[in-house]
Amino acid sequence: MSANRSVRAGGQIRGFYTYRYEATDTTMVSPGELRMLTELSDGEGEFTPETGPGGSIDYPTAERLLDDRDPAVVDVLERFGARGVLDGEFVSKVYSCPECSAQGMQYTTACPACESAHAIETTVVEHRACGASAPESHFEREDGHVCPECETRVREDDLERTERYVCKECNEVFETPEHRLWCRDCLYMFPPEETIERALYRYRITDDGREWAERHRLARETAADTLEERRFEVSVDTTVEGEGTTYPVHVFAKDPLLGERRVVAIAERPTGESVAAFRDLAREVDAHPIVVTTTGAVSEEVATLAESADLTLLSARPDGSLDSQYDVAEGTPRGQSLFQRLTSAMDVPAWKGQ
Ligand SMILES: [Zn+2]
Ligand SMILES: [Zn+2]
Ligand SMILES: [Zn+2]
C-alpha cells in the first residue's frame, strides 16, 4: 500500500473536501446499492423500467444487483436520482392503489349514478316528436322502427342518433362518463386524483455519479487493505450471519488467531439512526463496527455515538486514505483524540500501542 493510502490521524481537515451533492438522503450506502452503481459506472448501461406481473414496475437489471434487505429498487433509484448520482429520463407514469398499494391500475369509464364500470358507449336514438331516447335496439322491429315510449311507427327522418353511455347496471344514459382507475388486486375503483401517481424514469449514471461510486469503492478498498495489513482475513462485499438473519456488509474482517471481528459500513453523511442500526448489527454478529464517512462530516448525534467506546468513525479523503477526523455539523473538527481508537479498531489487540 502506498503512503498516501495509509491511515492518517491528526492535522487540519476542515474544508479538505467539498460536498458535491444535495444531502436529500444521507443514509448509508448498502453493499447492494454500491454494486448497482458500480455496474452502471463500469459499463455503458442504463436501467429501464419494465412492467412485471400484476402491473408492477420492475428494473430487473438493477434488482438483480440489490440484496433482499435493500429498499424497493424504485425507491433506491429515485433516491440516487434526487442526489444527482443518477440521471432519470422520463418514460411514463404509473398509478398505485391507495387501498392496497398495488401498481399498474387500469383505466375505466364508470357510471356517474351508480359507479358501475359496466357502462357501455352505445348509439342512442331520440324520437324528436316525443323526446324519448333509448338504445337503437329498443326501437327496432322486424319491419322497421317503433318508438318504445309513444309506440308510434317512426321513419328515419323522425330520429336523431347520438353516441351516449348506457349503464348496464342502473340504465342511466349519460354523455360524459366518470374517469376511474381500478385495482386488479383489490378490485376497488378510484378517481385518478385519489390514486398514487408515480413517474417512471430510465436511469443512467452521471459524471458526478461515477465519481461518487469510485469514491465509495475506494473508501471500502482502503478499509479492507488497512485491515488486511493488520493481519485480518478480509472479505469485501460479503455477508455475515446474525441470529437467524444474513446481513450484507461492505467489509468483514476476522483475526485468525484471536477471533477479533470487524464490520465496515460506508456513508456520505451517516444519520444517527443508520449508525445506531449498524452498531446493533455489529453487536449481533459479534464484530466491532467501523463507519467510514466519505464526506468527512457527521451530525452531533453520530459524533456522540462514535465517541462511545463501541464504534469507530473514520473519514475517507478524496484520494481514498482514511482519517480518524471528521467534521461535526457546523462545529469544529472533532476526533483528534481518536487516534488510539482508530488504531485499536484496525489492529488486533496484540499490536495495540505499538
Ligand atoms: Zn349505473
Ligand atoms: Zn315517441
Ligand atoms: Zn388495490
Short mmCIF file of C-alpha atoms and ligand atoms in Angstrom, two decimals:
data_model
loop_
_atom_site.label_atom_id
_atom_site.label_comp_id
_atom_site.label_asym_id
_atom_site.label_seq_id
_atom_site.Cartn_x
_atom_site.Cartn_y
_atom_site.Cartn_z
CA MET A 1 0.00 0.00 0.00
CA SER A 2 1.40 3.41 -0.93
CA ALA A 3 1.99 6.13 1.66
CA ASN A 4 -0.98 8.23 0.64
CA ARG A 5 -3.29 5.29 1.23
CA SER A 6 -2.22 4.81 4.82
CA VAL A 7 -4.45 5.54 7.76
CA ARG A 8 -3.77 9.05 8.93
CA ALA A 9 -4.55 10.83 12.13
CA GLY A 10 -4.24 14.43 13.23
CA GLY A 11 -3.89 17.59 11.13
CA GLN A 12 -6.45 20.07 9.89
CA ILE A 13 -9.08 18.57 7.65
CA ARG A 14 -11.80 21.20 7.71
CA GLY A 15 -12.67 22.14 4.15
CA PHE A 16 -10.48 19.49 2.56
CA TYR A 17 -13.41 18.12 0.74
CA THR A 18 -16.29 19.88 -0.99
CA TYR A 19 -19.60 18.17 -0.64
CA ARG A 20 -20.98 17.90 -4.16
CA TYR A 21 -24.47 16.57 -3.75
CA GLU A 22 -27.66 17.75 -2.17
CA ALA A 23 -27.98 15.76 1.00
CA THR A 24 -31.56 14.76 0.27
CA ASP A 25 -30.90 11.39 1.82
CA THR A 26 -27.98 10.61 3.99
CA THR A 27 -28.42 7.00 4.97
CA MET A 28 -25.60 4.60 4.41
CA VAL A 29 -24.92 3.17 1.00
CA SER A 30 -25.61 -0.55 1.14
CA PRO A 31 -23.35 -3.14 -0.50
CA GLY A 32 -26.14 -3.84 -2.99
CA GLU A 33 -26.52 -0.17 -3.87
CA LEU A 34 -22.79 0.22 -4.44
CA ARG A 35 -22.82 -2.94 -6.59
CA MET A 36 -25.65 -1.42 -8.64
CA LEU A 37 -23.87 1.91 -9.13
CA THR A 38 -20.59 0.18 -9.94
CA GLU A 39 -22.32 -1.81 -12.68
CA LEU A 40 -23.60 1.41 -14.27
CA SER A 41 -20.29 3.18 -13.71
CA ASP A 42 -18.18 0.45 -15.33
CA GLY A 43 -20.43 -0.12 -18.31
CA GLU A 44 -22.45 1.98 -20.70
CA GLY A 45 -25.70 0.51 -19.44
CA GLU A 46 -28.90 2.02 -18.17
CA PHE A 47 -31.75 0.76 -16.02
CA THR A 48 -35.01 0.63 -17.93
CA PRO A 49 -38.40 0.15 -16.26
CA GLU A 50 -40.42 -2.91 -17.20
CA THR A 51 -43.96 -3.83 -16.30
CA GLY A 52 -43.93 -7.04 -14.31
CA PRO A 53 -46.66 -9.49 -13.31
CA GLY A 54 -49.77 -7.75 -11.95
CA GLY A 55 -48.65 -4.47 -13.50
CA SER A 56 -45.81 -3.90 -11.02
CA ILE A 57 -42.88 -1.78 -12.15
CA ASP A 58 -39.53 -3.54 -12.15
CA TYR A 59 -35.99 -2.67 -13.04
CA PRO A 60 -34.78 -6.26 -13.44
CA THR A 61 -31.13 -5.40 -14.14
CA ALA A 62 -30.89 -3.17 -11.08
CA GLU A 63 -32.93 -5.50 -8.90
CA ARG A 64 -30.59 -8.41 -9.62
CA LEU A 65 -27.70 -6.39 -8.12
CA LEU A 66 -29.50 -5.38 -4.92
CA ASP A 67 -29.84 -7.54 -1.82
CA ASP A 68 -33.13 -8.69 -0.31
CA ARG A 69 -32.58 -6.34 2.63
CA ASP A 70 -32.28 -3.27 0.37
CA PRO A 71 -35.30 -0.97 -0.07
CA ALA A 72 -37.50 -1.39 -3.16
CA VAL A 73 -35.48 -0.85 -6.34
CA VAL A 74 -37.70 2.07 -7.44
CA ASP A 75 -37.04 3.87 -4.14
CA VAL A 76 -33.29 3.24 -4.39
CA LEU A 77 -33.15 4.62 -7.95
CA GLU A 78 -35.25 7.66 -7.03
CA ARG A 79 -33.01 8.39 -4.07
CA PHE A 80 -29.83 8.34 -6.15
CA GLY A 81 -31.65 10.32 -8.85
CA ALA A 82 -32.56 13.01 -6.31
CA ARG A 83 -28.97 13.40 -5.22
CA GLY A 84 -27.56 13.62 -8.75
CA VAL A 85 -25.75 10.29 -8.80
CA LEU A 86 -28.20 9.00 -11.39
CA ASP A 87 -29.91 10.89 -14.19
CA GLY A 88 -33.51 9.89 -14.74
CA GLU A 89 -35.10 10.34 -18.16
CA PHE A 90 -38.89 10.46 -18.02
CA VAL A 91 -40.61 7.47 -19.62
CA SER A 92 -44.23 7.39 -18.42
CA LYS A 93 -46.42 7.36 -15.34
CA VAL A 94 -47.95 4.56 -13.32
CA TYR A 95 -50.70 4.68 -10.73
CA SER A 96 -50.78 2.73 -7.49
CA CYS A 97 -53.83 1.72 -5.49
CA PRO A 98 -54.37 3.88 -2.37
CA GLU A 99 -56.12 0.91 -0.75
CA CYS A 100 -53.57 -1.90 -1.24
CA SER A 101 -50.55 -0.18 -2.92
CA ALA A 102 -50.68 -2.50 -5.96
CA GLN A 103 -49.21 -0.92 -9.07
CA GLY A 104 -50.46 -0.92 -12.63
CA MET A 105 -54.04 0.26 -12.15
CA GLN A 106 -56.26 0.08 -15.18
CA TYR A 107 -58.29 2.91 -16.67
CA THR A 108 -62.04 2.52 -16.95
CA THR A 109 -65.07 4.73 -17.52
CA ALA A 110 -67.84 4.49 -14.93
CA CYS A 111 -71.49 5.39 -14.46
CA PRO A 112 -71.91 8.74 -12.63
CA ALA A 113 -75.10 7.46 -10.98
CA CYS A 114 -74.09 4.06 -9.60
CA GLU A 115 -70.27 3.96 -10.13
CA SER A 116 -70.50 0.73 -12.13
CA ALA A 117 -67.81 0.25 -14.75
CA HIS A 118 -70.36 -1.65 -16.82
CA ALA A 119 -71.37 1.47 -18.74
CA ILE A 120 -71.08 0.94 -22.47
CA GLU A 121 -70.83 3.52 -25.22
CA THR A 122 -73.92 2.97 -27.34
CA THR A 123 -75.75 4.64 -30.19
CA VAL A 124 -78.78 6.24 -28.57
CA VAL A 125 -81.79 7.13 -30.69
CA GLU A 126 -84.10 10.02 -29.87
CA HIS A 127 -87.65 10.27 -31.16
CA ARG A 128 -87.82 14.01 -31.95
CA ALA A 129 -91.63 14.20 -31.67
CA CYS A 130 -91.95 12.86 -28.10
CA GLY A 131 -88.40 13.35 -26.82
CA ALA A 132 -87.93 9.70 -25.85
CA SER A 133 -84.41 8.39 -26.16
CA ALA A 134 -83.26 4.81 -25.92
CA PRO A 135 -80.67 2.47 -27.42
CA GLU A 136 -81.35 1.74 -31.06
CA SER A 137 -82.30 -1.86 -30.28
CA HIS A 138 -85.33 -0.62 -28.30
CA PHE A 139 -86.72 0.99 -31.48
CA GLU A 140 -86.10 -1.96 -33.75
CA ARG A 141 -88.94 -4.09 -35.05
CA GLU A 142 -88.83 -6.72 -37.78
CA ASP A 143 -90.43 -4.33 -40.26
CA GLY A 144 -88.90 -1.01 -39.21
CA HIS A 145 -88.74 1.32 -36.17
CA VAL A 146 -91.34 1.93 -33.44
CA CYS A 147 -90.87 4.42 -30.60
CA PRO A 148 -90.83 2.45 -27.31
CA GLU A 149 -92.35 5.45 -25.48
CA CYS A 150 -95.25 6.67 -27.63
CA GLU A 151 -95.46 3.45 -29.68
CA THR A 152 -95.69 5.40 -32.93
CA ARG A 153 -94.21 3.95 -36.06
CA VAL A 154 -91.29 6.24 -36.90
CA ARG A 155 -89.29 6.92 -40.05
CA GLU A 156 -85.57 7.55 -40.29
CA ASP A 157 -86.19 11.33 -40.50
CA ASP A 158 -88.04 11.32 -37.15
CA LEU A 159 -84.99 10.01 -35.30
CA GLU A 160 -81.79 11.59 -34.10
CA ARG A 161 -78.79 9.39 -33.35
CA THR A 162 -76.14 10.30 -30.75
CA GLU A 163 -73.35 8.41 -29.00
CA ARG A 164 -74.14 8.00 -25.31
CA TYR A 165 -73.04 5.82 -22.44
CA VAL A 166 -75.67 3.46 -21.17
CA CYS A 167 -75.18 1.88 -17.75
CA LYS A 168 -75.98 -1.82 -17.82
CA GLU A 169 -76.44 -1.81 -14.04
CA CYS A 170 -78.87 1.08 -13.49
CA ASN A 171 -79.88 2.04 -17.09
CA GLU A 172 -78.60 5.60 -16.65
CA VAL A 173 -77.89 7.27 -20.01
CA PHE A 174 -75.18 9.92 -20.00
CA GLU A 175 -72.86 11.79 -22.29
CA THR A 176 -69.72 12.06 -20.17
CA PRO A 177 -68.67 9.09 -18.06
CA GLU A 178 -66.62 9.35 -14.88
CA HIS A 179 -62.92 8.53 -15.22
CA ARG A 180 -61.80 5.82 -12.84
CA LEU A 181 -58.75 3.66 -12.20
CA TRP A 182 -59.41 0.19 -10.92
CA CYS A 183 -57.08 -2.01 -8.95
CA ARG A 184 -56.52 -5.50 -10.33
CA ASP A 185 -55.60 -6.75 -6.85
CA CYS A 186 -58.33 -5.46 -4.53
CA LEU A 187 -60.79 -4.53 -7.34
CA TYR A 188 -61.62 -1.11 -5.83
CA MET A 189 -62.10 1.84 -8.20
CA PHE A 190 -60.84 5.35 -7.54
CA PRO A 191 -60.90 8.75 -9.24
CA PRO A 192 -57.39 9.13 -10.77
CA GLU A 193 -56.53 12.03 -8.45
CA GLU A 194 -57.07 9.79 -5.41
CA THR A 195 -54.55 7.19 -6.60
CA ILE A 196 -50.81 7.40 -6.08
CA GLU A 197 -49.15 8.73 -9.21
CA ARG A 198 -45.58 7.79 -9.92
CA ALA A 199 -43.40 8.90 -12.82
CA LEU A 200 -41.16 6.26 -14.38
CA TYR A 201 -37.63 7.04 -15.40
CA ARG A 202 -34.86 5.36 -17.32
CA TYR A 203 -31.68 5.77 -15.28
CA ARG A 204 -28.11 6.42 -16.34
CA ILE A 205 -25.18 7.30 -14.12
CA THR A 206 -23.96 10.92 -14.22
CA ASP A 207 -20.32 12.04 -14.32
CA ASP A 208 -20.72 13.05 -10.68
CA GLY A 209 -22.23 9.63 -10.05
CA ARG A 210 -19.17 7.88 -11.48
CA GLU A 211 -17.00 9.86 -9.08
CA TRP A 212 -19.42 9.04 -6.28
CA ALA A 213 -19.25 5.31 -6.96
CA GLU A 214 -15.48 5.41 -7.36
CA ARG A 215 -15.01 7.35 -4.11
CA HIS A 216 -17.14 4.89 -2.17
CA ARG A 217 -15.44 1.88 -3.73
CA LEU A 218 -12.05 3.38 -2.92
CA ALA A 219 -13.08 4.02 0.69
CA ARG A 220 -14.14 0.40 1.00
CA GLU A 221 -10.99 -0.90 -0.64
CA THR A 222 -8.79 1.18 1.65
CA ALA A 223 -10.64 -0.04 4.73
CA ALA A 224 -10.19 -3.62 3.50
CA ASP A 225 -6.49 -3.11 2.67
CA THR A 226 -5.84 -1.50 6.03
CA LEU A 227 -7.43 -4.36 7.90
CA GLU A 228 -5.57 -6.88 5.75
CA GLU A 229 -2.28 -5.19 6.63
CA ARG A 230 -3.16 -5.72 10.26
CA ARG A 231 -3.32 -9.47 9.68
CA PHE A 232 -7.07 -9.71 9.41
CA GLU A 233 -8.65 -12.14 6.98
CA VAL A 234 -10.79 -9.79 4.92
CA SER A 235 -13.87 -10.32 2.73
CA VAL A 236 -15.27 -7.46 0.63
CA ASP A 237 -18.94 -7.17 -0.41
CA THR A 238 -19.88 -10.21 1.60
CA THR A 239 -22.45 -11.35 4.14
CA VAL A 240 -22.30 -12.10 7.85
CA GLU A 241 -24.62 -14.35 9.80
CA GLY A 242 -26.55 -12.82 12.66
CA GLU A 243 -29.13 -14.52 14.85
CA GLY A 244 -31.21 -16.03 12.06
CA THR A 245 -30.51 -13.14 9.66
CA THR A 246 -27.90 -12.80 6.93
CA TYR A 247 -26.57 -9.25 6.63
CA PRO A 248 -24.78 -7.93 3.54
CA VAL A 249 -21.72 -5.90 4.61
CA HIS A 250 -19.05 -3.95 2.72
CA VAL A 251 -16.16 -5.48 4.62
CA PHE A 252 -15.97 -8.31 7.10
CA ALA A 253 -12.63 -8.94 8.77
CA LYS A 254 -11.60 -11.64 11.17
CA ASP A 255 -8.35 -12.13 13.01
CA PRO A 256 -7.50 -15.81 12.51
CA LEU A 257 -5.56 -16.10 15.76
CA LEU A 258 -7.58 -14.09 18.23
CA GLY A 259 -11.01 -14.28 16.63
CA GLU A 260 -11.43 -10.48 16.68
CA ARG A 261 -14.02 -9.38 14.11
CA ARG A 262 -14.73 -6.08 12.31
CA VAL A 263 -17.55 -4.95 10.03
CA VAL A 264 -17.36 -1.81 7.88
CA ALA A 265 -20.18 0.49 6.75
CA ILE A 266 -19.82 3.30 4.18
CA ALA A 267 -21.87 6.52 4.18
CA GLU A 268 -21.71 10.05 2.80
CA ARG A 269 -23.10 11.58 5.98
CA PRO A 270 -24.35 8.79 8.19
CA THR A 271 -27.50 9.56 10.16
CA GLY A 272 -27.71 8.77 13.85
CA GLU A 273 -30.42 6.25 13.12
CA SER A 274 -28.39 4.38 10.48
CA VAL A 275 -25.27 4.37 12.67
CA ALA A 276 -27.21 3.05 15.67
CA ALA A 277 -28.73 0.33 13.46
CA PHE A 278 -25.28 -0.63 12.17
CA ARG A 279 -23.91 -0.75 15.72
CA ASP A 280 -26.75 -3.14 16.64
CA LEU A 281 -25.99 -5.27 13.58
CA ALA A 282 -22.31 -5.40 14.59
CA ARG A 283 -23.27 -6.43 18.10
CA GLU A 284 -25.47 -9.19 16.72
CA VAL A 285 -22.69 -10.59 14.51
CA ASP A 286 -20.15 -10.13 17.32
CA ALA A 287 -17.92 -7.69 15.43
CA HIS A 288 -16.60 -4.20 16.10
CA PRO A 289 -18.37 -1.62 13.85
CA ILE A 290 -16.34 0.79 11.71
CA VAL A 291 -18.26 3.53 9.87
CA VAL A 292 -16.45 5.32 7.04
CA THR A 293 -17.89 8.69 6.02
CA THR A 294 -16.92 9.80 2.52
CA THR A 295 -17.74 13.46 3.21
CA GLY A 296 -15.83 13.66 6.44
CA ALA A 297 -18.89 15.21 8.04
CA VAL A 298 -21.33 13.83 10.57
CA SER A 299 -24.11 15.09 12.81
CA GLU A 300 -23.68 15.78 16.50
CA GLU A 301 -25.72 12.67 17.21
CA VAL A 302 -23.37 10.47 15.18
CA ALA A 303 -20.31 12.07 16.78
CA THR A 304 -21.73 11.23 20.19
CA LEU A 305 -22.27 7.63 19.12
CA ALA A 306 -18.73 7.45 17.75
CA GLU A 307 -17.30 8.78 20.98
CA SER A 308 -18.77 5.88 22.82
CA ALA A 309 -16.32 3.01 23.04
CA ASP A 310 -18.12 0.57 20.78
CA LEU A 311 -17.99 2.33 17.39
CA THR A 312 -15.19 3.67 15.20
CA LEU A 313 -15.86 6.56 12.82
CA LEU A 314 -13.39 7.33 10.03
CA SER A 315 -13.30 9.87 7.20
CA ALA A 316 -12.32 8.83 3.69
CA ARG A 317 -10.33 11.51 1.89
CA PRO A 318 -10.80 12.02 -1.87
CA ASP A 319 -7.59 10.05 -2.51
CA GLY A 320 -9.09 7.14 -0.59
CA SER A 321 -6.94 7.41 2.51
CA LEU A 322 -8.67 7.09 5.86
CA ASP A 323 -8.57 9.64 8.60
CA SER A 324 -9.78 9.48 12.18
CA GLN A 325 -11.01 13.11 11.99
CA TYR A 326 -14.42 14.24 10.92
CA ASP A 327 -16.47 17.44 10.90
CA VAL A 328 -19.44 17.71 13.19
CA ALA A 329 -22.34 19.69 11.73
CA GLU A 330 -21.29 23.40 11.64
CA GLY A 331 -18.87 22.98 14.50
CA THR A 332 -15.15 22.45 14.72
CA PRO A 333 -13.41 19.29 13.57
CA ARG A 334 -13.52 16.51 16.09
CA GLY A 335 -11.73 13.30 16.65
CA GLN A 336 -8.09 14.26 17.30
CA SER A 337 -8.26 12.08 20.34
CA LEU A 338 -9.44 9.15 18.27
CA PHE A 339 -6.04 8.01 17.09
CA GLN A 340 -5.90 5.38 19.76
CA ARG A 341 -9.41 4.26 18.91
CA LEU A 342 -8.58 4.09 15.21
CA THR A 343 -5.53 2.02 15.97
CA SER A 344 -7.46 -0.32 18.17
CA ALA A 345 -10.22 -0.73 15.57
CA MET A 346 -7.84 -1.53 12.76
CA ASP A 347 -5.40 -3.53 14.86
CA VAL A 348 -5.76 -6.72 16.73
CA PRO A 349 -5.13 -6.19 20.45
CA ALA A 350 -1.61 -7.66 20.26
CA TRP A 351 -0.45 -4.62 18.25
CA LYS A 352 -2.18 -2.07 20.41
CA GLY A 353 0.01 0.82 21.47
CA GLN A 354 2.99 -0.21 19.38
ZN ZN B 1 -75.28 2.98 -13.28
ZN ZN B 2 -92.03 8.65 -29.28
ZN ZN B 3 -55.93 -2.26 -4.57
#
